[in-house]
PDB file of C-alpha atoms in Angstrom:
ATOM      1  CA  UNK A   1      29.252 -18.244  29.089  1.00  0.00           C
ATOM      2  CA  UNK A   2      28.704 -19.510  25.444  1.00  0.00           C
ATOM      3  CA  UNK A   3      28.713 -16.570  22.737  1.00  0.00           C
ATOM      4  CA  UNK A   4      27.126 -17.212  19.459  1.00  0.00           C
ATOM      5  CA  UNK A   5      30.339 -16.808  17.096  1.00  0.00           C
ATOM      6  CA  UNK A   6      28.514 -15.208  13.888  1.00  0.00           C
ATOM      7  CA  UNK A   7      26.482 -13.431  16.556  1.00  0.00           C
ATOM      8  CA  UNK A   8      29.873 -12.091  18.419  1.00  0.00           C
ATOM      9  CA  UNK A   9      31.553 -11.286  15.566  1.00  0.00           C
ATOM     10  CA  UNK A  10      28.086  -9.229  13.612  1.00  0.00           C
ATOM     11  CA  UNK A  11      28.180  -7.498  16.633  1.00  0.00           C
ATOM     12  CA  UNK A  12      31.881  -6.446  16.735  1.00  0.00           C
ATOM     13  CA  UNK A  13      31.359  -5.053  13.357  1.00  0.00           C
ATOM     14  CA  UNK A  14      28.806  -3.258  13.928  1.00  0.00           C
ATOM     15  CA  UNK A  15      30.344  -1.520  17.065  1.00  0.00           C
ATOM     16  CA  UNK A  16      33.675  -0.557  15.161  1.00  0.00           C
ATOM     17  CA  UNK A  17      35.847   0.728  16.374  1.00  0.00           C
ATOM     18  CA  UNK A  18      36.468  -1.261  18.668  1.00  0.00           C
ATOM     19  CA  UNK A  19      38.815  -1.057  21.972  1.00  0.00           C
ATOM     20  CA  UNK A  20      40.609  -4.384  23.009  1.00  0.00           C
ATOM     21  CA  UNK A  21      41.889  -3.610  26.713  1.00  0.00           C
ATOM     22  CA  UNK A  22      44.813  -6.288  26.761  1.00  0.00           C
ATOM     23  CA  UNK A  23      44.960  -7.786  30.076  1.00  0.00           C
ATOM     24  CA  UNK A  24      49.097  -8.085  29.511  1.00  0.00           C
ATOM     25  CA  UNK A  25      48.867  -4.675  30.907  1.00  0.00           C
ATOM     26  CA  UNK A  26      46.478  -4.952  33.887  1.00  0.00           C
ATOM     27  CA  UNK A  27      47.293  -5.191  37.709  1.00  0.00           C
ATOM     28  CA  UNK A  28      47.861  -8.927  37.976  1.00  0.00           C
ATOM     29  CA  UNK A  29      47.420  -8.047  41.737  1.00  0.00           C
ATOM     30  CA  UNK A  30      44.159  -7.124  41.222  1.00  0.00           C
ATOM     31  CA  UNK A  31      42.667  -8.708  37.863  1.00  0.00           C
ATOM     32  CA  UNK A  32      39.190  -9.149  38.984  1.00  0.00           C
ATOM     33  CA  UNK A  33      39.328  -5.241  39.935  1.00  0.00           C
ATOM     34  CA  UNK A  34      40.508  -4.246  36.467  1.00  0.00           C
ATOM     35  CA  UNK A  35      37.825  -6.139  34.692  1.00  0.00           C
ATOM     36  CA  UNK A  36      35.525  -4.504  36.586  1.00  0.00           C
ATOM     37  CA  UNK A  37      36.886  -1.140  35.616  1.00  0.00           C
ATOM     38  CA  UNK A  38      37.212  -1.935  31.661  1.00  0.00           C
ATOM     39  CA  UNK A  39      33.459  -3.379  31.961  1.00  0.00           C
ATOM     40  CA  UNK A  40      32.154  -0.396  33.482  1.00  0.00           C
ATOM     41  CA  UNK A  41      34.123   1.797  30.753  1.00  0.00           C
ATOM     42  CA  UNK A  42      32.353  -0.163  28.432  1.00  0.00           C
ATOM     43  CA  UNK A  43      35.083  -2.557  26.802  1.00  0.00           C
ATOM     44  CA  UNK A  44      33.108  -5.070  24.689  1.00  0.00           C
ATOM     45  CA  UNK A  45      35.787  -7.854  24.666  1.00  0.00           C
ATOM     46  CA  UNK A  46      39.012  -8.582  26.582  1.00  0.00           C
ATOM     47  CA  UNK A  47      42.356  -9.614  25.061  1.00  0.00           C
ATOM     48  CA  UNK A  48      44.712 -12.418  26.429  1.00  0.00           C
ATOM     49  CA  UNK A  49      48.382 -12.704  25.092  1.00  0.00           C
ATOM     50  CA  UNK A  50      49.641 -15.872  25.663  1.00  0.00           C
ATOM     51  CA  UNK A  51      53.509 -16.332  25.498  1.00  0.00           C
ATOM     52  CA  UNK A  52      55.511 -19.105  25.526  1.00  0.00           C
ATOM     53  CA  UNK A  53      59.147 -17.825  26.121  1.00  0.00           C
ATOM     54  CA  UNK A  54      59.729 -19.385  22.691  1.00  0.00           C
ATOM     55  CA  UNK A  55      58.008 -18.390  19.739  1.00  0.00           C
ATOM     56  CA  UNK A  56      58.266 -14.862  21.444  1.00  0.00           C
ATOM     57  CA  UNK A  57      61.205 -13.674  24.012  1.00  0.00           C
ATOM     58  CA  UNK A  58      59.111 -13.509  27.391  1.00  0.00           C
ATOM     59  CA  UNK A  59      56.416 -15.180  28.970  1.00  0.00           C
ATOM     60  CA  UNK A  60      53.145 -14.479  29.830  1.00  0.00           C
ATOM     61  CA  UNK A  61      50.548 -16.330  31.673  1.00  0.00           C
ATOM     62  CA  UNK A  62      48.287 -19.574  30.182  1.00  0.00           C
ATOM     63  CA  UNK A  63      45.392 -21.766  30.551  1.00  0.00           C
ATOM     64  CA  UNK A  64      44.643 -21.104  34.447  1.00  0.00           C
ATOM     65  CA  UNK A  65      44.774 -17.201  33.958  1.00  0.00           C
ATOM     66  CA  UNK A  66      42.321 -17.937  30.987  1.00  0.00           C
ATOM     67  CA  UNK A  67      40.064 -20.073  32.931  1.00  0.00           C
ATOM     68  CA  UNK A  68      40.644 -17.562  35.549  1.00  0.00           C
ATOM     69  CA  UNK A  69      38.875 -14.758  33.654  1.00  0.00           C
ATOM     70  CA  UNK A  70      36.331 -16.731  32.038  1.00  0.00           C
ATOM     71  CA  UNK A  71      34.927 -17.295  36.188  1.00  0.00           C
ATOM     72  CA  UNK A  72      34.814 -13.491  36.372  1.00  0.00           C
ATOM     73  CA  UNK A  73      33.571 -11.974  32.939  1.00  0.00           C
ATOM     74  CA  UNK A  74      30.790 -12.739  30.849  1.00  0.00           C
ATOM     75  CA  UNK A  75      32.784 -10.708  28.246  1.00  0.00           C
ATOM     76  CA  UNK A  76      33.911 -12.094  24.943  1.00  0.00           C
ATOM     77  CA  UNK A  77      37.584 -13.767  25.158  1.00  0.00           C
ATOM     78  CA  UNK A  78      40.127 -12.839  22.687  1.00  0.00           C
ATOM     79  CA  UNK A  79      42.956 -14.767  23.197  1.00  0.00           C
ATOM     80  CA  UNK A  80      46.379 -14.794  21.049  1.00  0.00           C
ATOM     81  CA  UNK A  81      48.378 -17.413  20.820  1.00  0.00           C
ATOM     82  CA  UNK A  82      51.993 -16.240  20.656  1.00  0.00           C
ATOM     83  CA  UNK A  83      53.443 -19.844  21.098  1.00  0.00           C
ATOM     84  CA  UNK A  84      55.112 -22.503  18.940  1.00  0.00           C
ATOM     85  CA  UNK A  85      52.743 -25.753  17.915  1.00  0.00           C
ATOM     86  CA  UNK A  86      49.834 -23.522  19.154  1.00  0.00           C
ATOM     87  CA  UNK A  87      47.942 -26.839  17.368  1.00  0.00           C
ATOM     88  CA  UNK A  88      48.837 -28.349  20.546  1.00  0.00           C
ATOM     89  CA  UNK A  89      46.618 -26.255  22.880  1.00  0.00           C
ATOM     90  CA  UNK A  90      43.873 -24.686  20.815  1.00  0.00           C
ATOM     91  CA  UNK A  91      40.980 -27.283  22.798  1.00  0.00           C
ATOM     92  CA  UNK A  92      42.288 -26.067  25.583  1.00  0.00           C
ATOM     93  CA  UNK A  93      42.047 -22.851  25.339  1.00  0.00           C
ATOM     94  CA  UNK A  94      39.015 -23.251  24.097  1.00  0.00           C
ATOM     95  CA  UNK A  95      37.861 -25.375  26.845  1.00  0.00           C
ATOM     96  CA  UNK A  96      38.938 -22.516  28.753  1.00  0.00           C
ATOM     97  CA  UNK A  97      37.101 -20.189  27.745  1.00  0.00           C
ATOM     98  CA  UNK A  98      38.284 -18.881  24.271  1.00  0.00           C
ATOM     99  CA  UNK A  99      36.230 -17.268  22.070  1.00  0.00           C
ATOM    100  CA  UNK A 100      38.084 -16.076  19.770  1.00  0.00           C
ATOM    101  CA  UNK A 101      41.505 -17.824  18.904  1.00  0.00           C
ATOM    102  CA  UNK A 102      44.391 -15.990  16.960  1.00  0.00           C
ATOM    103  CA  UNK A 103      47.718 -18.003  15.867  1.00  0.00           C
ATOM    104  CA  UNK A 104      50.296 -17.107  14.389  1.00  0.00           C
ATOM    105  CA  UNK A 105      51.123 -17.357  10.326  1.00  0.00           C
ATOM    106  CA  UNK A 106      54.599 -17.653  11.190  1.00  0.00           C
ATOM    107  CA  UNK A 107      54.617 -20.539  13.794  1.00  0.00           C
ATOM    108  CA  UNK A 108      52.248 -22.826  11.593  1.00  0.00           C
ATOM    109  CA  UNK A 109      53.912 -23.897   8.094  1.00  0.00           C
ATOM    110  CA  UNK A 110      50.134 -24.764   6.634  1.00  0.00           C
ATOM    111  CA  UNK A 111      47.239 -22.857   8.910  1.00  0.00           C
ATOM    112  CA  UNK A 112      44.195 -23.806   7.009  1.00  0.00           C
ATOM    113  CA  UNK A 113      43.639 -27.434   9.068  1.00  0.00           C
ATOM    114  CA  UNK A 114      44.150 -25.335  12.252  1.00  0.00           C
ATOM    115  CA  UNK A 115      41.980 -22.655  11.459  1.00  0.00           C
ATOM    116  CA  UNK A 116      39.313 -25.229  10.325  1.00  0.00           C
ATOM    117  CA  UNK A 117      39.753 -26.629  13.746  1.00  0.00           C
ATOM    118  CA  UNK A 118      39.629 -23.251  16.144  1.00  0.00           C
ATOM    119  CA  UNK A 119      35.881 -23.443  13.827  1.00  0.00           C
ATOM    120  CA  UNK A 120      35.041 -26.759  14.481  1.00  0.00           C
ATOM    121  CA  UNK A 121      35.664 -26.331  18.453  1.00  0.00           C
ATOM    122  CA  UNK A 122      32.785 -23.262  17.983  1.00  0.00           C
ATOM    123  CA  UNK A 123      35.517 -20.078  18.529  1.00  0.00           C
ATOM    124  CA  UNK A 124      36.518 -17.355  15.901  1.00  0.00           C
ATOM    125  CA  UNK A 125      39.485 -18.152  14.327  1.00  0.00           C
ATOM    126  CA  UNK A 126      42.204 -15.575  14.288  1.00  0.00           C
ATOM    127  CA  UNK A 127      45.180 -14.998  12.022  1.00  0.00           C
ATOM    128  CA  UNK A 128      48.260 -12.573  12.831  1.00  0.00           C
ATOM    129  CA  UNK A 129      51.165 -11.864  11.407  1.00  0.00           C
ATOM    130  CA  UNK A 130      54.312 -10.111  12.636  1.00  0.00           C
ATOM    131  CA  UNK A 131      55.857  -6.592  11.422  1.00  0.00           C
ATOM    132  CA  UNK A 132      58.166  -8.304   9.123  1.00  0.00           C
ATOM    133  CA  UNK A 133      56.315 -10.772   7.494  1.00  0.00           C
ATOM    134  CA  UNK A 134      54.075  -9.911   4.219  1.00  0.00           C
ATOM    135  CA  UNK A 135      50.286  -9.892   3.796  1.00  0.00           C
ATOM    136  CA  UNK A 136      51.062 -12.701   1.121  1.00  0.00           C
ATOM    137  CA  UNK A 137      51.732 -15.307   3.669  1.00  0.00           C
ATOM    138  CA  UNK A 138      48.278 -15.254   5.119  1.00  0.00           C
ATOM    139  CA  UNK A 139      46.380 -14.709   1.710  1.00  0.00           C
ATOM    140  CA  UNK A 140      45.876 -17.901   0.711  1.00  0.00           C
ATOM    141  CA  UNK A 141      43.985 -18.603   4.367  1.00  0.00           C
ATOM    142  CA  UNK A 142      41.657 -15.590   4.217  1.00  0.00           C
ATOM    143  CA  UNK A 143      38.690 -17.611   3.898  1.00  0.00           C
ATOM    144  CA  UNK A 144      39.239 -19.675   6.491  1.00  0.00           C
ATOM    145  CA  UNK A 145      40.117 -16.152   9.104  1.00  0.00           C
ATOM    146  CA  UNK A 146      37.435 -14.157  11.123  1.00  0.00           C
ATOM    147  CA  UNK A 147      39.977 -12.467  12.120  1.00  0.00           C
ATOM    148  CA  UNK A 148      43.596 -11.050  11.066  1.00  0.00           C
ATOM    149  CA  UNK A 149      45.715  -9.406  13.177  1.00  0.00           C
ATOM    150  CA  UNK A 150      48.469  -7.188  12.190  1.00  0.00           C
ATOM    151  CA  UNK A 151      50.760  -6.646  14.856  1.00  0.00           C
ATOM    152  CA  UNK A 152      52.208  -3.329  14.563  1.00  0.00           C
ATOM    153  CA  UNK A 153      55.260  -4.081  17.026  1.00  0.00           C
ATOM    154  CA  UNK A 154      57.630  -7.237  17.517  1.00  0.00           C
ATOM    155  CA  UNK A 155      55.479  -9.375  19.602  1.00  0.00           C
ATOM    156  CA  UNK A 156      56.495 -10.427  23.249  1.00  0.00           C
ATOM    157  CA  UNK A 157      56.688  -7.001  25.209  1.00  0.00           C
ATOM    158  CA  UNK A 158      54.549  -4.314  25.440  1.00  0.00           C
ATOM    159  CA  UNK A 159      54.933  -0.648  25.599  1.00  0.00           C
ATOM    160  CA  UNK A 160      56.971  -0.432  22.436  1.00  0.00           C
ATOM    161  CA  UNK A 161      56.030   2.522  19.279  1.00  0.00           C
ATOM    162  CA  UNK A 162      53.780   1.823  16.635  1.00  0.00           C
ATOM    163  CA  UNK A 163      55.439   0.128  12.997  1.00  0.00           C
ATOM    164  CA  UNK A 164      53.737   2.113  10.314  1.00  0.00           C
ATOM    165  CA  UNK A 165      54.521  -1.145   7.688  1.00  0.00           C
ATOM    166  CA  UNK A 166      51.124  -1.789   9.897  1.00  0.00           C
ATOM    167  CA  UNK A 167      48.932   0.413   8.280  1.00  0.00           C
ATOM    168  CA  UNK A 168      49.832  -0.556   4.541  1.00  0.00           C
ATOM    169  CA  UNK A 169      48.799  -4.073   5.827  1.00  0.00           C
ATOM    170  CA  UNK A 170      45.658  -3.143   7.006  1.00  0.00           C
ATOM    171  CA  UNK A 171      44.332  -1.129   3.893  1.00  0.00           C
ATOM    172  CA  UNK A 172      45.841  -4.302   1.415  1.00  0.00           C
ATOM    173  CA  UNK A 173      43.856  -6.734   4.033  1.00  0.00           C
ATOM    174  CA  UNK A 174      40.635  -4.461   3.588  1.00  0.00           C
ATOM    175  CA  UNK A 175      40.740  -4.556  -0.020  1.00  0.00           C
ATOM    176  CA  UNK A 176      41.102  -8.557   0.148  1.00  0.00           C
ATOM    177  CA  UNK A 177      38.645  -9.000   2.793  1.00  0.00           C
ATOM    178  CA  UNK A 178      36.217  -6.925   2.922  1.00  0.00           C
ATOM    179  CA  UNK A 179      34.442  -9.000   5.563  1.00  0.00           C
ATOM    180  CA  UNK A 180      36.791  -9.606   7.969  1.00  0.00           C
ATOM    181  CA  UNK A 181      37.598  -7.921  11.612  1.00  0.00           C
ATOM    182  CA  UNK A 182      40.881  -6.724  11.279  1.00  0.00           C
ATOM    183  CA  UNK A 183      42.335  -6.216  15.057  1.00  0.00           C
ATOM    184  CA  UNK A 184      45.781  -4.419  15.243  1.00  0.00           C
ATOM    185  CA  UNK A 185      47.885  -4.973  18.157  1.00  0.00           C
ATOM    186  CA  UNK A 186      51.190  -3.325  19.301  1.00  0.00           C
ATOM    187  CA  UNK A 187      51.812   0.813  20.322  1.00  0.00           C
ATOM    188  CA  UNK A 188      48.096   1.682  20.048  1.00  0.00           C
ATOM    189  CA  UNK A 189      47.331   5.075  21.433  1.00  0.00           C
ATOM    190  CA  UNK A 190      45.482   8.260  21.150  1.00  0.00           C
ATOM    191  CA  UNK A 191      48.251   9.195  18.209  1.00  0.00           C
ATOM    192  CA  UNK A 192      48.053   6.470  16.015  1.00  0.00           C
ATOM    193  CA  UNK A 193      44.789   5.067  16.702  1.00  0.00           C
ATOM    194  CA  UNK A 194      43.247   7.462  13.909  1.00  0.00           C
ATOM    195  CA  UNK A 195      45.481   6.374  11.159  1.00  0.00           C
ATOM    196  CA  UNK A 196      44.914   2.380  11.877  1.00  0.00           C
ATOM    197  CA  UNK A 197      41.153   2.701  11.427  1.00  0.00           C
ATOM    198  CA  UNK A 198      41.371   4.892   8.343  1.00  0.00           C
ATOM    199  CA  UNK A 199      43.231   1.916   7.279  1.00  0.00           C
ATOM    200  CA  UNK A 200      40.710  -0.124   7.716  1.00  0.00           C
ATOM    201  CA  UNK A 201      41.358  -1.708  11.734  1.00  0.00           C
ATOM    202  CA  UNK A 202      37.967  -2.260  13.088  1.00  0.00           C
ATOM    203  CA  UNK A 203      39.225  -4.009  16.275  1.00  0.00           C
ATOM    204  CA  UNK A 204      42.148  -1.833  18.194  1.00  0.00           C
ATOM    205  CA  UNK A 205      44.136  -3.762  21.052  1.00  0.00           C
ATOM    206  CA  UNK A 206      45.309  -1.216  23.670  1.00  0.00           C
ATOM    207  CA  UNK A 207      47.758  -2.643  26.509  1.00  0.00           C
ATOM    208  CA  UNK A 208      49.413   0.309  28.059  1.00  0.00           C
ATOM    209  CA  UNK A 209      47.692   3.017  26.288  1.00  0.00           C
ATOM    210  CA  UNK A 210      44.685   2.362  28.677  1.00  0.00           C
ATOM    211  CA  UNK A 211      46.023   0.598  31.752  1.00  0.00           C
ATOM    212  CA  UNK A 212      48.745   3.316  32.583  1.00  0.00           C
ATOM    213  CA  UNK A 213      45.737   5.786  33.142  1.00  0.00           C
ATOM    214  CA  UNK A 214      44.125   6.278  36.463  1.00  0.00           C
ATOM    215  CA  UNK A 215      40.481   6.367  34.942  1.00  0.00           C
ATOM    216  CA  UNK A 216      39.889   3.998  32.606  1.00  0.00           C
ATOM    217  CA  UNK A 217      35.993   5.300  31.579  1.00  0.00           C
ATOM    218  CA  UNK A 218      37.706   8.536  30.763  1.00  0.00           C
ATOM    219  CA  UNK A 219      40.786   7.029  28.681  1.00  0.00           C
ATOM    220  CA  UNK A 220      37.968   4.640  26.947  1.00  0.00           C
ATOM    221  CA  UNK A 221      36.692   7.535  25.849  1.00  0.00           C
ATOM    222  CA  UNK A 222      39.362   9.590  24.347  1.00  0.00           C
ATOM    223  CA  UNK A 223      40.453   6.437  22.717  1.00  0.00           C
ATOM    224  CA  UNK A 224      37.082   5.987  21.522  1.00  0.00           C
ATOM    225  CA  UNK A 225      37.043   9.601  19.915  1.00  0.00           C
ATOM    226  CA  UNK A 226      40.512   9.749  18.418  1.00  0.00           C
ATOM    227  CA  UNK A 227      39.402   6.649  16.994  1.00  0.00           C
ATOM    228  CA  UNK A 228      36.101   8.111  15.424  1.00  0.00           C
ATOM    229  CA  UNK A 229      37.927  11.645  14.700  1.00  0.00           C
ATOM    230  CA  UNK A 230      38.411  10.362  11.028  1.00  0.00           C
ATOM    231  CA  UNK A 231      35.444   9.811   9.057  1.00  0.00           C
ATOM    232  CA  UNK A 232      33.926   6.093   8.714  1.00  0.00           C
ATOM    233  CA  UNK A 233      35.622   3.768  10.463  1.00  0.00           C
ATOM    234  CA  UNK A 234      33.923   0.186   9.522  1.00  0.00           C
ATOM    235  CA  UNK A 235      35.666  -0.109   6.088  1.00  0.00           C
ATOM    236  CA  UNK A 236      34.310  -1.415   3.136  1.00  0.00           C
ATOM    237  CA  UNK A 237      31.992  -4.018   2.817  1.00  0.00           C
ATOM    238  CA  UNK A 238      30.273  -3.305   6.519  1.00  0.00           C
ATOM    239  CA  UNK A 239      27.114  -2.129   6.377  1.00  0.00           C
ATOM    240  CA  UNK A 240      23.653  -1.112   9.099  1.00  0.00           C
ATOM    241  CA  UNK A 241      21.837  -3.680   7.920  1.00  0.00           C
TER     242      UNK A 241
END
């Protein structure tokens, strides 16, 4: 499967909001199964938290799990790389099937010649940055981001509540970058999905907020509507055209 980046990412805008099922969540058991169900409910990307047991305090699963879902879905991958030197394995996660690639602000001193790299190898390159870190880190590497995401909870585990610091980044991001999919990640649920995408969140990463249900077409769409309940939800700068 080879997606068009500026393609993918015109369309992601256009759909916002957006629901991110994170496989983190899922029946491992059963993985194929559960992609099935989230394609049928309509999700238009899945999202892959790697962990490293280092930069973050658990592990997750890696490249075969990624390669893994690529042979099953012909849905975009957004994969996160909570790791340490993520510089280290961005080809291969490409290789694997990557489409868009996130790292993290505060395992990379200098992100710009990664970023420029995640580019070169064809993916979306991502940008996150954890609850306590400020938006002023990542500014000067906004033009090199399709994507920032603000995690809204410590990274490593899910299940945990929702920061609020999250939402003040998301409005300061929107005013910086008008252009850019902002993806928040971390206690994401029918309560607090509203307020993320009045902040300007476009692209909404729910873990346990959608796996913990027994039908996932319904929860989609509650999720969906609590995230549409408030107004326009694109942000500034998107547009119809």
């Amino acid at each position: 499967v080879v997606h068009s980046i500026p393609s993918l990412l015109a369309e992601l805008h256009a759909a916002a909001p957006v629901i991110g099922p994170s496989l983190l969540a899922s029946d491992f058991a059963n993985l194929e199964a559960e992609i099935r169900r989230v394609e049928a409910a309509g999700a238009r990307l899945l999202h892959l938290d790697i962990m490293d047991g280092h930069f973050v305090p658990n592990l997750s699963f890696g490249l075969p799990v990624v390669e893994a879902v690529r042979r099953v879905t012909q849905l975009p991958l957004d994969v996160h790389l909570m790791i340490s030197e993520p510089e280290q394995y961005v080809q291969r996660f490409r290789a694997a099937g990557a489409d868009l690639l996130t790292i993290h602000v505060e395992a990379v001193p200098e992100p710009r010649p990664l970023l420029q790299k995640i580019r070169a190898l064809g993916a979306a390159a991502g940008l996150s940055l954890n609850p306590p870190t400020p938006v002023s880190a990542l500014q000067p590497y906004l033009d090199a981001c399709d994507q920032v995401l603000v995690m809204s909870v410590m990274p490593g585990f899910g299940g945990q509540p929702f920061d609020p610091v999250a939402l003040d980044k998301l409005r300061q991001l929107r005013q910086l970058a008008p252009q850019l999919l902002l993806a928040v990640d971390g206690g994401i649920n029918a309560e607090t999905i509203g307020s993320t995408v009045r902040a300007g969140a476009n692209l909404l990463v729910a873990g346990t907020a959608l796996f913990s249900h027994a039908d996932y077409t319904q929860r989609m769409g509650e999720l969906r509507a609590a995230a549409r309940s408030n107004g326009d939800v694109r942000g500034p700068g998107s547009s119809d055209k």
